[in-house]
Coordinates of C-alpha atoms and ligand atoms in Angstrom, one line a residue:
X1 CA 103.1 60.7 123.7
X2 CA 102.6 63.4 120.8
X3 CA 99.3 64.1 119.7
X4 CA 98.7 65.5 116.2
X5 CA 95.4 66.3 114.2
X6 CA 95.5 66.9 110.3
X7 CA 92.6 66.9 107.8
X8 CA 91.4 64.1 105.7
X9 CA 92.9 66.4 102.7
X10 CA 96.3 65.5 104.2
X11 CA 96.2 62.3 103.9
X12 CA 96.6 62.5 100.2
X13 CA 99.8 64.5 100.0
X14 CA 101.4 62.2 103.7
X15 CA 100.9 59.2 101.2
X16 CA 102.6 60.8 99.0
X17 CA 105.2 61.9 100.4
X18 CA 105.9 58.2 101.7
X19 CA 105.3 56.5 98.5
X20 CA 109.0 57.4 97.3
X21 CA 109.5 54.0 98.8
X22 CA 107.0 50.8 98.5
X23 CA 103.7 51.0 100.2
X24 CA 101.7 48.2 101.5
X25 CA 98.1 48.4 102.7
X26 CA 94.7 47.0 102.4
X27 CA 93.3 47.1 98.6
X28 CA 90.1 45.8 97.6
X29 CA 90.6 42.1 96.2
X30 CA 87.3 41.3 95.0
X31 CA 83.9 40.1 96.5
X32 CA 82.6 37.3 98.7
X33 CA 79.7 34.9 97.5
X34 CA 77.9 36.9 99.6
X35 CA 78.7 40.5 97.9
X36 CA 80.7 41.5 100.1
X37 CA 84.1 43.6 99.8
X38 CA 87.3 40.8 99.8
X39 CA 90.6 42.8 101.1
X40 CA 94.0 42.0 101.2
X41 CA 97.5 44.0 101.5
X42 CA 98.7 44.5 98.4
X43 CA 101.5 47.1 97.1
X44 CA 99.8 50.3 96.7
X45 CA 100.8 52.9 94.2
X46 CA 97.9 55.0 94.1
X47 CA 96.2 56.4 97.2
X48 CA 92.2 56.1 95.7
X49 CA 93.5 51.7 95.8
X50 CA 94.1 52.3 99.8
X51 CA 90.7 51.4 101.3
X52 CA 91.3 52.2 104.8
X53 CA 87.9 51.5 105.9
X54 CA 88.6 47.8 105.1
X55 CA 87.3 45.3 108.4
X56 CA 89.8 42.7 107.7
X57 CA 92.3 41.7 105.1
X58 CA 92.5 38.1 104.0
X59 CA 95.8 37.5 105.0
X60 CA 98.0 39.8 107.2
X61 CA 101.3 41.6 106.2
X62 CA 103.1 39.1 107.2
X63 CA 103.9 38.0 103.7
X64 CA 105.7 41.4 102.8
X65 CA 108.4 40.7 105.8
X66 CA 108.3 36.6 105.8
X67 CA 107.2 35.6 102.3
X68 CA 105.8 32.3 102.0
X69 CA 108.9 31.5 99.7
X70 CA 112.0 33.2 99.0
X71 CA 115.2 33.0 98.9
X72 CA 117.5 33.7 101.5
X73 CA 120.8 33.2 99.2
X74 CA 122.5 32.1 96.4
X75 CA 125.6 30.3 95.9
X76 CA 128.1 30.1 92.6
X77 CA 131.3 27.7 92.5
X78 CA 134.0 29.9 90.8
X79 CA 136.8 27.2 89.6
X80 CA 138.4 26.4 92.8
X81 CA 136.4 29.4 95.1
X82 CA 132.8 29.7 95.8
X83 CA 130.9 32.9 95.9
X84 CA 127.5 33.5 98.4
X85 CA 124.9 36.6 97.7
X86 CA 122.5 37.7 100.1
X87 CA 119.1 39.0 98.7
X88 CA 119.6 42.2 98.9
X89 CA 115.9 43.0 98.5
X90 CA 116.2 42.4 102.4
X91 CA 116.8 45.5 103.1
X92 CA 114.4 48.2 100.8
X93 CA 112.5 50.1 102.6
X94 CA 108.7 49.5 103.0
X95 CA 106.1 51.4 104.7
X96 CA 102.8 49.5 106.1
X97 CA 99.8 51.6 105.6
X98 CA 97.0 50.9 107.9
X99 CA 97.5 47.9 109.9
X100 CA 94.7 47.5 112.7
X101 CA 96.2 47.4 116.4
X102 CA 96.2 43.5 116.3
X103 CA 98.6 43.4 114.0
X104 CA 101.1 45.4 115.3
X105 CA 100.7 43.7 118.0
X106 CA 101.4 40.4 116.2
X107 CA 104.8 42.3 114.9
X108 CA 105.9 43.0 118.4
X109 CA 105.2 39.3 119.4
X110 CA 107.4 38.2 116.4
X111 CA 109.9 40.3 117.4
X112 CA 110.2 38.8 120.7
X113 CA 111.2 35.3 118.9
X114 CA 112.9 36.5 115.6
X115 CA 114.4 39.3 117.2
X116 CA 115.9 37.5 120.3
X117 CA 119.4 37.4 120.8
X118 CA 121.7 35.4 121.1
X119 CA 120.4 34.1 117.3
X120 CA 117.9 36.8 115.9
X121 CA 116.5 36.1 112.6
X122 CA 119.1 38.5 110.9
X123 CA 116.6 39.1 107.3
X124 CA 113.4 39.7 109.7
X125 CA 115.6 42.1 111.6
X126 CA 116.7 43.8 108.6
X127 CA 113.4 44.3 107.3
X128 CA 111.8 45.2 110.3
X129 CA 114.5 47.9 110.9
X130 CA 113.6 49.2 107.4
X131 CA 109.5 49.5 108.1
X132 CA 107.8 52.5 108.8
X133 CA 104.4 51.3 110.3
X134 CA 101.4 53.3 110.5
X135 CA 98.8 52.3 112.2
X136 CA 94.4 52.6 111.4
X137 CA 91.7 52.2 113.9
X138 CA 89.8 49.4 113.1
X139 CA 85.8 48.4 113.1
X140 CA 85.4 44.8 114.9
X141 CA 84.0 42.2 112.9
X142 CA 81.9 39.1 114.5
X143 CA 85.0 37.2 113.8
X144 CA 87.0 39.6 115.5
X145 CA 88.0 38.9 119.3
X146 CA 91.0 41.1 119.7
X147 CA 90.4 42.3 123.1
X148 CA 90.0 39.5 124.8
X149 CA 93.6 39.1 123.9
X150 CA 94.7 42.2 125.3
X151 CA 95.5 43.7 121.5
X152 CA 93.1 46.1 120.6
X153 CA 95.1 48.7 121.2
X154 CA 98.7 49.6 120.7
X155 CA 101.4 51.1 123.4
X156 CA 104.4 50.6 120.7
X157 CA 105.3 48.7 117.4
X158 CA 104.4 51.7 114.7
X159 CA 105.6 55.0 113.9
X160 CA 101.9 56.5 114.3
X161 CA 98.3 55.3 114.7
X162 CA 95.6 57.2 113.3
X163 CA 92.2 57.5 113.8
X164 CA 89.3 59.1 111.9
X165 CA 87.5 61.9 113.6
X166 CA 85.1 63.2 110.7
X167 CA 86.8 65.1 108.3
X168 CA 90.1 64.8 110.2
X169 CA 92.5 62.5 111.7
X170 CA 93.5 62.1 115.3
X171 CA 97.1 61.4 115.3
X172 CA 99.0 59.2 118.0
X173 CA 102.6 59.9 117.4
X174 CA 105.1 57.0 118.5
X175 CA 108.6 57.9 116.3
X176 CA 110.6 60.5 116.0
X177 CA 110.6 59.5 112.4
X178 CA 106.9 59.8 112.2
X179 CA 107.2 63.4 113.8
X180 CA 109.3 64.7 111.1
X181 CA 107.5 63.4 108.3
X182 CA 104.4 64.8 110.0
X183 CA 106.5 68.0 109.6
X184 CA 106.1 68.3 105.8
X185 CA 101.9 68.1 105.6
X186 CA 99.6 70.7 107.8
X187 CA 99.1 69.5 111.0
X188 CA 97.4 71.2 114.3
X189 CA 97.8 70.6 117.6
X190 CA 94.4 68.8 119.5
X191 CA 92.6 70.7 121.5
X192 CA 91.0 69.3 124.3
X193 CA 87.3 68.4 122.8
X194 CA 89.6 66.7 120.1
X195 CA 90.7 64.4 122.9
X196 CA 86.9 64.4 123.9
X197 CA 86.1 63.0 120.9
X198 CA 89.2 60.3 120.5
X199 CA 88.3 59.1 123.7
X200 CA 84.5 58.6 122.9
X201 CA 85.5 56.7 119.3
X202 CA 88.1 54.4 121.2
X203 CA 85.1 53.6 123.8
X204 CA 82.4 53.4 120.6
X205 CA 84.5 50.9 119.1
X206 CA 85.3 48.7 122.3
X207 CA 81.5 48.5 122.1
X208 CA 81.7 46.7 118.9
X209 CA 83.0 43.5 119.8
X210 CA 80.3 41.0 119.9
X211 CA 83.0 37.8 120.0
X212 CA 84.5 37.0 123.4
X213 CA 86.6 34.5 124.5
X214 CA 87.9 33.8 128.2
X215 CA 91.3 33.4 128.3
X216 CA 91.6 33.2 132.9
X217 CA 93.8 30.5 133.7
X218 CA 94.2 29.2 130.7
X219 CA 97.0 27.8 130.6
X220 CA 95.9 25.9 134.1
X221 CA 93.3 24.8 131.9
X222 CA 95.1 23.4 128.8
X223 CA 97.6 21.9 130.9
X224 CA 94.7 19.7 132.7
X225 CA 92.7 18.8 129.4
X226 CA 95.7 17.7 127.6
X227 CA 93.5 14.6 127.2
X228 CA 90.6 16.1 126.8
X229 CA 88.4 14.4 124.1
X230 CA 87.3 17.5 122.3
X231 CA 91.0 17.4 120.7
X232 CA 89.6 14.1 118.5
X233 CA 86.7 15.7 117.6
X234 CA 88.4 18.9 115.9
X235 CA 91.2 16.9 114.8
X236 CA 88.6 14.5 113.2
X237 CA 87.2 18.2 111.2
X238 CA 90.7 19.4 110.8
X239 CA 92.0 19.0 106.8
X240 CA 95.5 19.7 107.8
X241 CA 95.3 21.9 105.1
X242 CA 97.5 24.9 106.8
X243 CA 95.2 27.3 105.8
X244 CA 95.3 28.6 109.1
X245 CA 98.7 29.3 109.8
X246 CA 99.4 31.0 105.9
X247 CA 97.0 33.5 106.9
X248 CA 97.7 33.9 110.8
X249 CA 100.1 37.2 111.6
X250 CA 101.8 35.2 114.3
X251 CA 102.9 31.9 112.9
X252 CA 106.2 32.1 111.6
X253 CA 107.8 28.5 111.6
X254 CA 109.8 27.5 108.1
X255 CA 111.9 25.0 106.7
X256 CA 115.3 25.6 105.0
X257 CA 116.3 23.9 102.1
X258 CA 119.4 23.7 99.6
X259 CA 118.2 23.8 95.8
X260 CA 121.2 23.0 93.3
X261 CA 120.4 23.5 89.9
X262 CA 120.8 21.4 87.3
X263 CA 124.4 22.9 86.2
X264 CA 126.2 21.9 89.4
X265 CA 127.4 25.4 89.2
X266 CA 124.7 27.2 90.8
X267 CA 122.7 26.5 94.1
X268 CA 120.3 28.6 96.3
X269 CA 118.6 28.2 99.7
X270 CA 115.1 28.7 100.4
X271 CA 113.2 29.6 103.1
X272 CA 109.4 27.8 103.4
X273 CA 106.5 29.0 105.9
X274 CA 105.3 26.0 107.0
X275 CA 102.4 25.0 109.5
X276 CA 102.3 22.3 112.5
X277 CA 99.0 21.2 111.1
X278 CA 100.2 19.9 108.1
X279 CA 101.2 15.6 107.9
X280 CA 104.8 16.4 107.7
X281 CA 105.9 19.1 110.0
X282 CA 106.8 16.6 112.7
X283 CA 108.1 14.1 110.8
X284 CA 111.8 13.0 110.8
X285 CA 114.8 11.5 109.3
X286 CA 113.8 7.9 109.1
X287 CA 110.3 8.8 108.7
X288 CA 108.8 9.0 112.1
X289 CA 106.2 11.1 112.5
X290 CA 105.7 12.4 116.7
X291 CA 102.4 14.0 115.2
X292 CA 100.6 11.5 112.9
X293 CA 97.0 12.2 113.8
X294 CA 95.5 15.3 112.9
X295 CA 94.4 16.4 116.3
X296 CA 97.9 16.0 118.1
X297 CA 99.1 18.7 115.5
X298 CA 96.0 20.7 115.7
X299 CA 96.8 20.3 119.6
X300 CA 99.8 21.7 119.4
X301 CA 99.3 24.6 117.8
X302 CA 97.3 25.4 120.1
X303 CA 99.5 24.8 123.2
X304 CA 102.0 26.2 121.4
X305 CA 99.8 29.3 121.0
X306 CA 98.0 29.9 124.5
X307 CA 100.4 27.8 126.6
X308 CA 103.9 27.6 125.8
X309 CA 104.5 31.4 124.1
X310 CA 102.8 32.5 127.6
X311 CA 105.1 30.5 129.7
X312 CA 108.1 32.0 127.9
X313 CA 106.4 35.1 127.1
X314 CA 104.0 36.1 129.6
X315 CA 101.4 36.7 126.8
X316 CA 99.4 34.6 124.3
X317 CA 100.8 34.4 120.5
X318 CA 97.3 34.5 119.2
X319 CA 96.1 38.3 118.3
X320 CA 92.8 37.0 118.2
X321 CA 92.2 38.6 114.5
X322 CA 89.8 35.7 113.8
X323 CA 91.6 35.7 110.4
X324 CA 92.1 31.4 110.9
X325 CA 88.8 30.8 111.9
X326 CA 87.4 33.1 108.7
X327 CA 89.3 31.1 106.5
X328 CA 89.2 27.7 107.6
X329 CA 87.4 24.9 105.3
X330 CA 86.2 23.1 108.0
X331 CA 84.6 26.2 110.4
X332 CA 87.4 25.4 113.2
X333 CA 87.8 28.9 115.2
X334 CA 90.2 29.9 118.1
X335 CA 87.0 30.8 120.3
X336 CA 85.2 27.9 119.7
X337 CA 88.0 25.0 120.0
X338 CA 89.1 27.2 123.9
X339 CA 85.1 27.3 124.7
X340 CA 84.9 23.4 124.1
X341 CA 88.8 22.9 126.3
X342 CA 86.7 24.5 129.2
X343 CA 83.5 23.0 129.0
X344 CA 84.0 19.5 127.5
X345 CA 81.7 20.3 125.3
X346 CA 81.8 21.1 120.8
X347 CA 78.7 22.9 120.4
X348 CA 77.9 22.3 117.2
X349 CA 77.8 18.2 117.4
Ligands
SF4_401 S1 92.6 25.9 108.3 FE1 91.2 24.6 109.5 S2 91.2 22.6 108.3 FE2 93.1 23.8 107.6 S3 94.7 23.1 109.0 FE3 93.8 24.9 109.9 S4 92.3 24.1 111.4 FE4 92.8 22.4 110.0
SF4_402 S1 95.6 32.0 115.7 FE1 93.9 32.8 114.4 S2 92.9 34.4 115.6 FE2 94.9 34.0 116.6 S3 96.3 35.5 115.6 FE3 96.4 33.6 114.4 S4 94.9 33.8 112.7 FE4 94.5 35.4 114.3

């Protein structure tokens, strides 16, 4: 590992040396009820819009890599041939400014699905092979229980990681791309009360987290309360909205479908995020539904989250960002809904 330091000053001319191409990060959206600062990632052309001191964005930046709509294609019929673009905005190049370690670490655990061969996702791959990812040290919020998860820091999945030291920047260099564009602003080397000082944030902010959730055996667990009766009562709460999985970094399942337009000339196929909490999303041809009740889905999501990516994984496909409990109309959260699988009991009936 490279360290690097370089002064807050820096950061101006970095940004703009990178904003030749499009920059996403966190941008101030608006305000709660409450008065408080809303953020969201949003294309950034001006570095005074980046506010990376955000806590957490609405949604993550997920839907700059797999949009909630687009277009994978488009078809034309030619007399007797037929012709097939791909969208070629695939493959510009984008740079993520400031994502928190939990979601790079909900990139890499993307990448293990979309990535995998012998059928990757060949549009994720392009994109992600077109990202240059820096990475922001983040302050936990109550909703926030990343480290039980194991994602509160990051060993790989960006170019760099930075992390505000005062007037300057501590620098963890993990690209060889990252190192030469480091090249082009004034950076120093650390010196050893630098890594003093790194070492005392990174334990300042482990500190922070005031939301824990216990994650031993628990897939020993959720196989044994697959009956449990605490599913009825959040599915009887649940909306099946799919608020939760629109603004989740790790859900990524979509439908596909075939859209020809009204001149019988022209056709296109489009790509849907989708959520297993919705009425539909088990449904199929003939109109059976496996999942008609609302806590079967809600079940599943979250077997599909903490039981089956672990058995195929080894790891849980839940960052613990709190980001679905935050937004959720009916005040279901991941902490809350495993507390309840272990001890039988909801706590707020
Ligand atoms: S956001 Fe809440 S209410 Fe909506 S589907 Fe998810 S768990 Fe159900
Ligand atoms: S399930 Fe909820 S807490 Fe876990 S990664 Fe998704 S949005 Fe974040």
């Amino acid at each position: 590992m490279i360290f690097k330091m370089f002064s807050n000053g820096e950061l101006d001319r970095f940004f703009e040396i990178l904003a030749t191409g499009k920059v996403v990060g966190p941008v101030k959206k608006g305000e709660s009820a409450a008065g408080q600062p809303l953020y969201d990632f949003s294309v950034v052309y001006d570095i005074s819009d980046l506010h990376l001191d955000f806590d957490q964005t609405i949604h993550s930046a997920k839907n700059f890599f797999l949009p909630y709509l687009s277009d994978t294609c488009s078809f034309k019929i030619d007399g007797t041939q037929w012709h097939k673009d791909v969208d070629p905005g695939a493959y510009q190049p984008l740079v993520l400014f400031g994502l928190h370690a939990c979601d790079i670490n909900a990139l890499n655990k993307l990448d293990k699905v979309l990535l995998a061969e012998p059928y990757p996702d060949t549009y994720y791959r392009a994109k992600r092979a077109e990202m240059f990812i820096i990475g922001h040290a983040c302050q936990p919020t109550p909703a926030c229980f990343c480290r039980s998860m194991g994602t509160d820091s990051v060993l790989h999945g960006c170019d760099l990681f930075l992390t505000p030291l005062g007037d300057e920047y501590f620098v963890e260099v993990f690209s060889s791309r990252a190192f030469h564009a480091l090249e082009k602003i004034k950076t120093r080397e650390p010196r050893p009360a630098d890594h003093k000082r790194f070492q005392e944030q990174v334990a300042a902010t482990k500190n922070l987290f005031t939301t824990e959730v216990e994650t031993s055996d628990l897939t020993k667990i959720l196989d044994m309360e697959f009956d449990s009766p605490v599913w009825a009562n959040w599915g009887d709460k649940c909306l099946s909205c799919g608020t939760c999985a629109q603004v989740c970094p790790t859900c990524y399942c979509y439908g596909i479908e075939e859209v020809v337009e009204m001149d019988m000339v022209h056709a296109r196929k489009t790509r849907q995020l989708y959520s297993c909490n919705l009425l539909d999303f088990a449904e199929v041809a003939g109109g059976h539904n496996f999942r008609p009740e609302s806590k079967s889905r809600l079940k599943y999501r979250y077997y599909h989250k903490h039981r089956g990516f672990v058995e195929a994984f080894e790891e849980s496909l839940c960052v613990g960002c709190g980001r679905c409990g935050v937004n959720c109309l009916a005040d279901i959260t991941v902490p809350e809904v495993i507390d309840s699988v272990r001890t039988g009991v909801v706590k707020d009936d």
